[in-house]
Amino acid sequence: MIFGIDLGTTNSLICYLKDGKPEAIPNAMGKVLTPSVVGVDDTGTVFIGAAARERLYKFPNLTAHSFKRLMGTKQSIKLGAREYKPEDLSALVLRALKSDAEAYLGVEVKDVVISVPAYFNDNQRKATKLAGQLAGLNVLRLINEPTAAALFHGIQDYEAAAKFLIFDLGGGTFDVSILEKFDGIMEVRATGGDSFLGGDDFTQVLVSLFAEKASLSYAQKQNPSTLSAIRFVAENAKRSFSEQPQITLDVIIDGVQKSALIHLDEYEAACKGLLDRLRTPIERALRDARLRVSDLDELVMVGGATRMAIIRKLVTQLFGRLPARYIDPDQTIALGAAVCAGLIDRNIVFDEVVLTDVCPHTLGTEVIDYDYQNNPVGLTFLPIIERNIVVPASRVQSVLTAHDGQTQLSIRVFQGESRDCSKNVLLDTIEIDIPSKPKGEISADIRFTYDINGMLEVDVDVEKANIHKSLIISKLGAHVDPEELEERRKVLAALKIHPRDQEENRYLVERAERLYEQSLGERRNTVRLVLTQFISVLEKQDLLEIKKARDAFNMALNSLESEGIW
Ligand code: ADP
Ligand code: MG
């Protein structure tokens, strides 16, 4: 069986095909979403998911989140005594999904399809594949998130022809895709997005508004644990804006309760910059697909942040209509990844569905730029495969030598949209020795071939010299040295992971610890009493009694939290 995984910035989940229908698999806590959060405690035990998310409040330095934003970079994240690469942390989340799904289904989880933002570049995709390998998974395919969403949406009624736009706003990324469906063929017409724009940014606006209204001192505004406490409260408060026009944020800072009342209008005004940024990728995707808003038949909203009232309002204004159908915005992508898995598996149910995708970024090389008088004026980007071309695609461009007696061609392969190659991502370089001739006498054909898995093959032919050179650039994961992979896998395997079957108990304890810190007076005392009671039951290790106590404890925390903190 092949599984579909949405490895999100905020939440992750795993799905499978049950009797031909994609279905989400609950985690050790019985929840479908596992927060993409990893934490350690002072004994070095590693937590993944909801318990780790609770610890974000109290132990921001021992808890990592939003690391998907760092995928493909060399940055490390320090957690306690250790440094982790973003792929390592993603691998821990994947391992938790894997082991929870295995416990639930009783079968091994090995072959997977993982979704990535359409806007992920080559390095980010490789890092995702590497995370899968580190988690002991076999990543058969990376599917673009909006494509996965479309796939799920499309199979609901694959007879109907339609053009639709997928608007996916998650915690850290924004993706737009335009798809066309006809005769069971689903064609991605264009994709676009912003990999640094998501629901987290809308939380950050609330944090800033609070800091201003509650007149925090400069030192308080700089203090990481204060900021993380505000962010935690703001994150929950942001959700209330979906139901009410004003919210109050309460945070204890340096032992003093600070409050701020914020109106929806004022919040919307403060978010204007972010809302404006959402328009650009939509407009570009429409242009690339050569469509107008009025050509679209449907609008599909994906991602937790599309639940925000101000986002729904913006979308309604932009498109002049409400999103057509309601699909659970949290699960769509993973369900679509499971459908993709079914296609790979040649599952009979999807016999009639054909999926085509597009290349998310322009691929090209660097050449010398000339002005009208044919004087060299510097270097420029030469696009070979342009963004949003249907893949597989193959394109060729010819280049000439630029200097007399030139004996080498250096072909640098870039991904990106900028004329200035230093702003694009350098994928690789091909060096070719050529015979010395006057400039312009040697020409080389550079052919780029891009396949459905995002693998780029570059072939260079120097006809006069009978030279052929070929390079496969992004055969996913091929660049990882097997020894290094084994070494890193061993390090991760040696970590002490908090037992998944105890996850719920630990989550409740961490949640109570957080509530204790957030409260004062009588409420704080109540939290302390229910917490000590639960811990004493845990110590007796009687499973039946623990279960009973857990339910009571959970209810007590729910009611404490719903009444507000004070
Ligand atoms: P990702 O794809 O990054 O994993 P999700 O699709 O799970 O993200 O969305 C997470 C984002 O959705 C977060 O920024 C969170 O604050 C936001 N979110 C989730 N539920 C709501 C809600 N009810 N109202 C407003 N925002 C929400
Ligand atoms: Mg997502």
XYZ file of N, CA, C and O and ligand atoms in Angstrom, residues 6 8 145 168 170 333, ligand 2:
25
model
N 0.745 14.802 3.992
C 0.868 16.261 3.918
C 1.784 16.668 5.069
O 1.399 16.600 6.229
N 3.012 19.468 6.671
C 2.717 20.899 6.685
C 3.649 21.703 7.586
O 4.350 21.152 8.428
N 1.323 20.555 -3.592
C 0.161 20.588 -2.696
C -1.144 20.966 -3.404
O -2.148 20.278 -3.267
N -4.709 28.064 -1.382
C -4.257 27.323 -0.196
C -3.416 28.224 0.705
O -2.290 28.581 0.364
N -1.823 28.124 4.265
C -1.495 27.340 5.453
C -0.879 28.231 6.517
O -1.135 29.436 6.557
N -5.311 18.195 1.124
C -4.049 17.898 0.460
C -3.591 16.462 0.716
O -3.211 15.739 -0.211
Mg -0.703 22.940 4.098
